[in-house]
JSON list of C-alpha atoms in Angstrom, two decimals:
[
{"chain": "A", "resi": 296, "resn": "MET", "atom": "CA", "xyz": [2.21, 4.96, 36.93]},
{"chain": "A", "resi": 297, "resn": "ASN", "atom": "CA", "xyz": [3.75, 6.64, 33.89]},
{"chain": "A", "resi": 298, "resn": "GLU", "atom": "CA", "xyz": [1.69, 6.82, 30.72]},
{"chain": "A", "resi": 299, "resn": "ILE", "atom": "CA", "xyz": [3.11, 6.23, 27.29]},
{"chain": "A", "resi": 300, "resn": "LYS", "atom": "CA", "xyz": [1.72, 8.76, 24.86]},
{"chain": "A", "resi": 301, "resn": "ILE", "atom": "CA", "xyz": [2.31, 7.91, 21.22]},
{"chain": "A", "resi": 302, "resn": "THR", "atom": "CA", "xyz": [0.42, 9.20, 18.20]},
{"chain": "A", "resi": 303, "resn": "ILE", "atom": "CA", "xyz": [-0.45, 7.43, 14.98]},
{"chain": "A", "resi": 304, "resn": "ASN", "atom": "CA", "xyz": [2.02, 9.70, 13.15]},
{"chain": "A", "resi": 305, "resn": "GLU", "atom": "CA", "xyz": [4.79, 8.66, 15.54]},
{"chain": "A", "resi": 306, "resn": "ILE", "atom": "CA", "xyz": [3.93, 5.00, 14.91]},
{"chain": "A", "resi": 307, "resn": "LYS", "atom": "CA", "xyz": [4.06, 5.65, 11.15]},
{"chain": "A", "resi": 308, "resn": "GLU", "atom": "CA", "xyz": [7.49, 7.28, 11.58]},
{"chain": "A", "resi": 309, "resn": "LEU", "atom": "CA", "xyz": [8.69, 4.23, 13.53]},
{"chain": "A", "resi": 310, "resn": "MET", "atom": "CA", "xyz": [7.42, 1.96, 10.75]},
{"chain": "A", "resi": 311, "resn": "ASP", "atom": "CA", "xyz": [9.23, 4.06, 8.12]},
{"chain": "A", "resi": 312, "resn": "LYS", "atom": "CA", "xyz": [12.48, 3.98, 10.11]},
{"chain": "A", "resi": 313, "resn": "MET", "atom": "CA", "xyz": [12.17, 0.20, 10.51]},
{"chain": "A", "resi": 314, "resn": "ALA", "atom": "CA", "xyz": [11.76, -0.17, 6.75]},
{"chain": "A", "resi": 315, "resn": "GLN", "atom": "CA", "xyz": [14.75, 2.10, 6.05]},
{"chain": "A", "resi": 316, "resn": "THR", "atom": "CA", "xyz": [17.10, 0.47, 8.55]},
{"chain": "A", "resi": 317, "resn": "GLY", "atom": "CA", "xyz": [15.99, -3.13, 8.09]},
{"chain": "A", "resi": 318, "resn": "LEU", "atom": "CA", "xyz": [15.05, -3.48, 11.76]},
{"chain": "A", "resi": 319, "resn": "GLY", "atom": "CA", "xyz": [12.93, -6.63, 12.01]},
{"chain": "A", "resi": 320, "resn": "GLN", "atom": "CA", "xyz": [10.98, -6.08, 15.21]},
{"chain": "A", "resi": 321, "resn": "LEU", "atom": "CA", "xyz": [10.35, -3.40, 17.82]},
{"chain": "A", "resi": 322, "resn": "VAL", "atom": "CA", "xyz": [8.49, -3.92, 21.11]},
{"chain": "A", "resi": 323, "resn": "LEU", "atom": "CA", "xyz": [7.54, -1.12, 23.50]},
{"chain": "A", "resi": 324, "resn": "GLU", "atom": "CA", "xyz": [6.11, -2.25, 26.87]},
{"chain": "A", "resi": 325, "resn": "GLN", "atom": "CA", "xyz": [5.10, -0.44, 30.02]},
{"chain": "A", "resi": 326, "resn": "ASP", "atom": "CA", "xyz": [2.61, -1.77, 32.57]},
{"chain": "A", "resi": 327, "resn": "ASP", "atom": "CA", "xyz": [-0.44, -2.91, 30.57]},
{"chain": "A", "resi": 328, "resn": "PHE", "atom": "CA", "xyz": [0.60, -1.06, 27.38]},
{"chain": "A", "resi": 329, "resn": "LYS", "atom": "CA", "xyz": [2.33, -3.05, 24.66]},
{"chain": "A", "resi": 330, "resn": "LEU", "atom": "CA", "xyz": [3.16, -2.01, 21.10]},
{"chain": "A", "resi": 331, "resn": "LYS", "atom": "CA", "xyz": [4.79, -4.55, 18.83]},
{"chain": "A", "resi": 332, "resn": "LEU", "atom": "CA", "xyz": [5.88, -3.66, 15.29]},
{"chain": "A", "resi": 333, "resn": "CYS", "atom": "CA", "xyz": [7.18, -6.41, 13.01]},
{"chain": "A", "resi": 334, "resn": "ALA", "atom": "CA", "xyz": [8.66, -5.84, 9.58]},
{"chain": "A", "resi": 335, "resn": "GLN", "atom": "CA", "xyz": [7.98, -8.66, 7.14]},
{"chain": "A", "resi": 336, "resn": "LYS", "atom": "CA", "xyz": [10.84, -9.57, 4.87]},
{"chain": "A", "resi": 337, "resn": "GLU", "atom": "CA", "xyz": [10.26, -11.54, 1.73]},
{"chain": "A", "resi": 338, "resn": "GLN", "atom": "CA", "xyz": [12.06, -14.86, 1.92]},
{"chain": "A", "resi": 339, "resn": "ILE", "atom": "CA", "xyz": [12.75, -17.03, -1.07]},
{"chain": "A", "resi": 340, "resn": "MET", "atom": "CA", "xyz": [12.98, -20.71, -0.30]},
{"chain": "A", "resi": 341, "resn": "LEU", "atom": "CA", "xyz": [14.89, -22.90, -2.73]},
{"chain": "A", "resi": 342, "resn": "PRO", "atom": "CA", "xyz": [14.94, -26.68, -2.61]},
{"chain": "A", "resi": 343, "resn": "ALA", "atom": "CA", "xyz": [18.17, -28.15, -1.25]},
{"chain": "A", "resi": 344, "resn": "HIS", "atom": "CA", "xyz": [18.79, -30.22, -4.38]},
{"chain": "A", "resi": 345, "resn": "LEU", "atom": "CA", "xyz": [17.97, -28.63, -7.69]},
{"chain": "A", "resi": 346, "resn": "PRO", "atom": "CA", "xyz": [17.76, -31.07, -10.62]},
{"chain": "A", "resi": 347, "resn": "MET", "atom": "CA", "xyz": [20.42, -30.63, -13.28]},
{"chain": "A", "resi": 348, "resn": "THR", "atom": "CA", "xyz": [19.05, -30.01, -16.74]},
{"chain": "A", "resi": 349, "resn": "THR", "atom": "CA", "xyz": [20.74, -30.11, -20.09]},
{"chain": "A", "resi": 350, "resn": "GLU", "atom": "CA", "xyz": [17.91, -28.53, -22.02]},
{"chain": "A", "resi": 351, "resn": "VAL", "atom": "CA", "xyz": [18.85, -26.06, -24.69]},
{"chain": "A", "resi": 352, "resn": "PRO", "atom": "CA", "xyz": [16.78, -22.88, -24.55]},
{"chain": "A", "resi": 353, "resn": "PRO", "atom": "CA", "xyz": [14.57, -22.34, -27.60]},
{"chain": "A", "resi": 354, "resn": "GLN", "atom": "CA", "xyz": [16.05, -20.20, -30.31]},
{"chain": "A", "resi": 355, "resn": "ILE", "atom": "CA", "xyz": [14.81, -16.63, -30.30]},
{"chain": "A", "resi": 356, "resn": "PRO", "atom": "CA", "xyz": [14.04, -15.41, -33.80]},
{"chain": "A", "resi": 357, "resn": "ALA", "atom": "CA", "xyz": [15.90, -12.32, -34.98]},
{"chain": "A", "resi": 358, "resn": "TYR", "atom": "CA", "xyz": [13.82, -9.25, -34.36]},
{"chain": "A", "resi": 359, "resn": "ASP", "atom": "CA", "xyz": [12.28, -7.31, -37.16]},
{"chain": "A", "resi": 360, "resn": "GLU", "atom": "CA", "xyz": [12.53, -3.53, -36.81]},
{"chain": "A", "resi": 361, "resn": "THR", "atom": "CA", "xyz": [9.14, -3.14, -38.49]},
{"chain": "A", "resi": 362, "resn": "GLN", "atom": "CA", "xyz": [7.55, -4.95, -35.53]},
{"chain": "A", "resi": 363, "resn": "ILE", "atom": "CA", "xyz": [8.83, -2.47, -32.95]},
{"chain": "A", "resi": 364, "resn": "VAL", "atom": "CA", "xyz": [5.91, -0.85, -31.15]},
{"chain": "A", "resi": 365, "resn": "PRO", "atom": "CA", "xyz": [6.68, 2.43, -29.40]},
{"chain": "A", "resi": 366, "resn": "PRO", "atom": "CA", "xyz": [5.93, 2.34, -25.68]},
{"chain": "A", "resi": 367, "resn": "SER", "atom": "CA", "xyz": [2.54, 3.73, -24.83]},
{"chain": "A", "resi": 368, "resn": "GLN", "atom": "CA", "xyz": [2.51, 7.12, -23.22]},
{"chain": "A", "resi": 369, "resn": "PRO", "atom": "CA", "xyz": [1.52, 7.02, -19.56]},
{"chain": "A", "resi": 370, "resn": "GLU", "atom": "CA", "xyz": [-1.94, 8.34, -18.95]},
{"chain": "A", "resi": 371, "resn": "GLU", "atom": "CA", "xyz": [-1.73, 11.95, -17.89]},
{"chain": "A", "resi": 372, "resn": "VAL", "atom": "CA", "xyz": [-3.10, 12.40, -14.39]},
{"chain": "A", "resi": 373, "resn": "VAL", "atom": "CA", "xyz": [-5.34, 15.41, -14.04]},
{"chain": "A", "resi": 374, "resn": "GLY", "atom": "CA", "xyz": [-6.54, 16.05, -10.53]},
{"chain": "A", "resi": 375, "resn": "ASN", "atom": "CA", "xyz": [-5.47, 15.49, -6.95]},
{"chain": "A", "resi": 376, "resn": "VAL", "atom": "CA", "xyz": [-3.77, 12.18, -6.22]},
{"chain": "A", "resi": 377, "resn": "VAL", "atom": "CA", "xyz": [-4.69, 10.50, -2.92]},
{"chain": "A", "resi": 378, "resn": "LYS", "atom": "CA", "xyz": [-1.75, 8.44, -1.64]},
{"chain": "A", "resi": 379, "resn": "SER", "atom": "CA", "xyz": [-1.57, 5.72, 0.97]},
{"chain": "A", "resi": 380, "resn": "PRO", "atom": "CA", "xyz": [-0.55, 7.16, 4.36]},
{"chain": "A", "resi": 381, "resn": "ILE", "atom": "CA", "xyz": [0.62, 3.71, 5.60]},
{"chain": "A", "resi": 382, "resn": "VAL", "atom": "CA", "xyz": [1.47, 0.19, 4.48]},
{"chain": "A", "resi": 383, "resn": "GLY", "atom": "CA", "xyz": [-1.47, -2.18, 4.61]},
{"chain": "A", "resi": 384, "resn": "THR", "atom": "CA", "xyz": [-4.42, -3.64, 2.71]},
{"chain": "A", "resi": 385, "resn": "PHE", "atom": "CA", "xyz": [-6.73, -1.32, 0.74]},
{"chain": "A", "resi": 386, "resn": "TYR", "atom": "CA", "xyz": [-10.51, -1.67, 1.16]},
{"chain": "A", "resi": 387, "resn": "THR", "atom": "CA", "xyz": [-13.15, 0.45, -0.61]},
{"chain": "A", "resi": 388, "resn": "SER", "atom": "CA", "xyz": [-15.94, -0.33, 1.88]},
{"chain": "A", "resi": 389, "resn": "PRO", "atom": "CA", "xyz": [-16.37, -1.03, 5.60]},
{"chain": "A", "resi": 390, "resn": "SER", "atom": "CA", "xyz": [-17.28, -4.68, 4.86]},
{"chain": "A", "resi": 391, "resn": "PRO", "atom": "CA", "xyz": [-17.78, -6.86, 1.77]},
{"chain": "A", "resi": 392, "resn": "ASP", "atom": "CA", "xyz": [-21.59, -6.54, 1.93]},
{"chain": "A", "resi": 393, "resn": "LYS", "atom": "CA", "xyz": [-21.56, -2.72, 2.23]},
{"chain": "A", "resi": 394, "resn": "PRO", "atom": "CA", "xyz": [-21.28, -0.20, -0.64]},
{"chain": "A", "resi": 395, "resn": "ALA", "atom": "CA", "xyz": [-17.98, 1.58, -1.36]},
{"chain": "A", "resi": 396, "resn": "PHE", "atom": "CA", "xyz": [-17.28, 4.77, 0.58]},
{"chain": "A", "resi": 397, "resn": "ALA", "atom": "CA", "xyz": [-16.34, 6.69, -2.59]},
{"chain": "A", "resi": 398, "resn": "PRO", "atom": "CA", "xyz": [-16.90, 4.88, -5.92]},
{"chain": "A", "resi": 399, "resn": "VAL", "atom": "CA", "xyz": [-15.81, 6.37, -9.24]},
{"chain": "A", "resi": 400, "resn": "GLY", "atom": "CA", "xyz": [-18.10, 9.27, -10.09]},
{"chain": "A", "resi": 401, "resn": "ALA", "atom": "CA", "xyz": [-18.96, 10.04, -6.45]},
{"chain": "A", "resi": 402, "resn": "SER", "atom": "CA", "xyz": [-18.80, 13.60, -5.19]},
{"chain": "A", "resi": 403, "resn": "VAL", "atom": "CA", "xyz": [-16.62, 13.99, -2.08]},
{"chain": "A", "resi": 404, "resn": "HIS", "atom": "CA", "xyz": [-15.86, 16.80, 0.30]},
{"chain": "A", "resi": 405, "resn": "LYS", "atom": "CA", "xyz": [-12.86, 17.44, 2.49]},
{"chain": "A", "resi": 406, "resn": "GLY", "atom": "CA", "xyz": [-13.15, 15.12, 5.51]},
{"chain": "A", "resi": 407, "resn": "ASP", "atom": "CA", "xyz": [-15.27, 12.42, 3.81]},
{"chain": "A", "resi": 408, "resn": "VAL", "atom": "CA", "xyz": [-14.01, 8.85, 4.24]},
{"chain": "A", "resi": 409, "resn": "LEU", "atom": "CA", "xyz": [-12.58, 7.57, 0.94]},
{"chain": "A", "resi": 410, "resn": "PHE", "atom": "CA", "xyz": [-11.38, 4.08, 1.88]},
{"chain": "A", "resi": 411, "resn": "ILE", "atom": "CA", "xyz": [-9.89, 1.95, 4.66]},
{"chain": "A", "resi": 412, "resn": "ILE", "atom": "CA", "xyz": [-6.36, 0.65, 5.01]},
{"chain": "A", "resi": 413, "resn": "GLU", "atom": "CA", "xyz": [-5.98, -2.32, 7.33]},
{"chain": "A", "resi": 414, "resn": "SER", "atom": "CA", "xyz": [-2.60, -2.32, 9.01]},
{"chain": "A", "resi": 415, "resn": "MET", "atom": "CA", "xyz": [-1.57, -4.51, 11.93]},
{"chain": "A", "resi": 416, "resn": "LYS", "atom": "CA", "xyz": [-5.20, -5.64, 12.45]},
{"chain": "A", "resi": 417, "resn": "LEU", "atom": "CA", "xyz": [-6.36, -2.00, 12.73]},
{"chain": "A", "resi": 418, "resn": "MET", "atom": "CA", "xyz": [-8.83, -0.47, 10.28]},
{"chain": "A", "resi": 419, "resn": "ASN", "atom": "CA", "xyz": [-7.65, 3.06, 9.40]},
{"chain": "A", "resi": 420, "resn": "GLU", "atom": "CA", "xyz": [-10.20, 5.28, 7.68]},
{"chain": "A", "resi": 421, "resn": "VAL", "atom": "CA", "xyz": [-8.57, 7.64, 5.17]},
{"chain": "A", "resi": 422, "resn": "GLN", "atom": "CA", "xyz": [-10.35, 10.95, 4.70]},
{"chain": "A", "resi": 423, "resn": "SER", "atom": "CA", "xyz": [-10.34, 13.22, 1.69]},
{"chain": "A", "resi": 424, "resn": "GLU", "atom": "CA", "xyz": [-8.14, 16.29, 1.74]},
{"chain": "A", "resi": 425, "resn": "PHE", "atom": "CA", "xyz": [-9.94, 17.67, -1.32]},
{"chain": "A", "resi": 426, "resn": "ASP", "atom": "CA", "xyz": [-13.40, 18.56, -2.58]},
{"chain": "A", "resi": 427, "resn": "GLY", "atom": "CA", "xyz": [-14.29, 17.05, -5.94]},
{"chain": "A", "resi": 428, "resn": "GLU", "atom": "CA", "xyz": [-15.30, 13.94, -7.84]},
{"chain": "A", "resi": 429, "resn": "ILE", "atom": "CA", "xyz": [-13.63, 10.51, -7.75]},
{"chain": "A", "resi": 430, "resn": "VAL", "atom": "CA", "xyz": [-12.22, 10.11, -11.25]},
{"chain": "A", "resi": 431, "resn": "LYS", "atom": "CA", "xyz": [-10.23, 6.91, -10.84]},
{"chain": "A", "resi": 432, "resn": "VAL", "atom": "CA", "xyz": [-9.43, 4.24, -8.26]},
{"chain": "A", "resi": 433, "resn": "LEU", "atom": "CA", "xyz": [-5.92, 3.00, -9.03]},
{"chain": "A", "resi": 434, "resn": "VAL", "atom": "CA", "xyz": [-5.91, -0.23, -6.98]},
{"chain": "A", "resi": 435, "resn": "GLU", "atom": "CA", "xyz": [-8.33, -3.11, -6.51]},
{"chain": "A", "resi": 436, "resn": "ASP", "atom": "CA", "xyz": [-10.24, -3.79, -3.32]},
{"chain": "A", "resi": 437, "resn": "GLY", "atom": "CA", "xyz": [-8.30, -6.10, -0.98]},
{"chain": "A", "resi": 438, "resn": "THR", "atom": "CA", "xyz": [-4.93, -5.28, -2.56]},
{"chain": "A", "resi": 439, "resn": "PRO", "atom": "CA", "xyz": [-1.79, -4.75, -0.43]},
{"chain": "A", "resi": 440, "resn": "VAL", "atom": "CA", "xyz": [-0.50, -1.17, -0.75]},
{"chain": "A", "resi": 441, "resn": "GLU", "atom": "CA", "xyz": [2.76, 0.58, 0.12]},
{"chain": "A", "resi": 442, "resn": "TYR", "atom": "CA", "xyz": [3.37, 3.86, 1.91]},
{"chain": "A", "resi": 443, "resn": "ASP", "atom": "CA", "xyz": [2.91, 6.86, -0.43]},
{"chain": "A", "resi": 444, "resn": "GLN", "atom": "CA", "xyz": [1.46, 4.69, -3.24]},
{"chain": "A", "resi": 445, "resn": "PRO", "atom": "CA", "xyz": [-1.12, 6.56, -5.38]},
{"chain": "A", "resi": 446, "resn": "LEU", "atom": "CA", "xyz": [-4.58, 5.09, -4.73]},
{"chain": "A", "resi": 447, "resn": "MET", "atom": "CA", "xyz": [-7.22, 7.50, -6.08]},
{"chain": "A", "resi": 448, "resn": "ILE", "atom": "CA", "xyz": [-7.58, 10.57, -8.24]},
{"chain": "A", "resi": 449, "resn": "ILE", "atom": "CA", "xyz": [-10.03, 13.34, -7.30]},
{"chain": "A", "resi": 450, "resn": "ARG", "atom": "CA", "xyz": [-10.83, 16.10, -9.77]}
]
């Protein structure tokens, strides 16, 4: 019996390649081992018959240059940015009734668990690569996150 040996990093690479190439599904099977990766594509459903309207859009008043507000400057990030290693759902604690692994203001050391990302029904603990203090959490608990998305700042 041949064994399939695949690491988490290799699975992440497969997921990235699927996203880049638009491959919808990949299934690897051997004996009692089965790995199924499915890429979700956003589909927009439109009704078959759209009603015809003859409404005239409201008139937009001429803009006044005195009302122009300069865009706000993005907040300067000072510290180490922790990014999502995979696509999934971000969780700050092991369960809703438990405290957060690393709330803002907490001191963390390299190797401490910062948060969990649920991907494909697996809970992946993400550990700190830095020593320091949690300065900011950039996403809300239970929010979907993308690969390489900034999630936390440690100073």
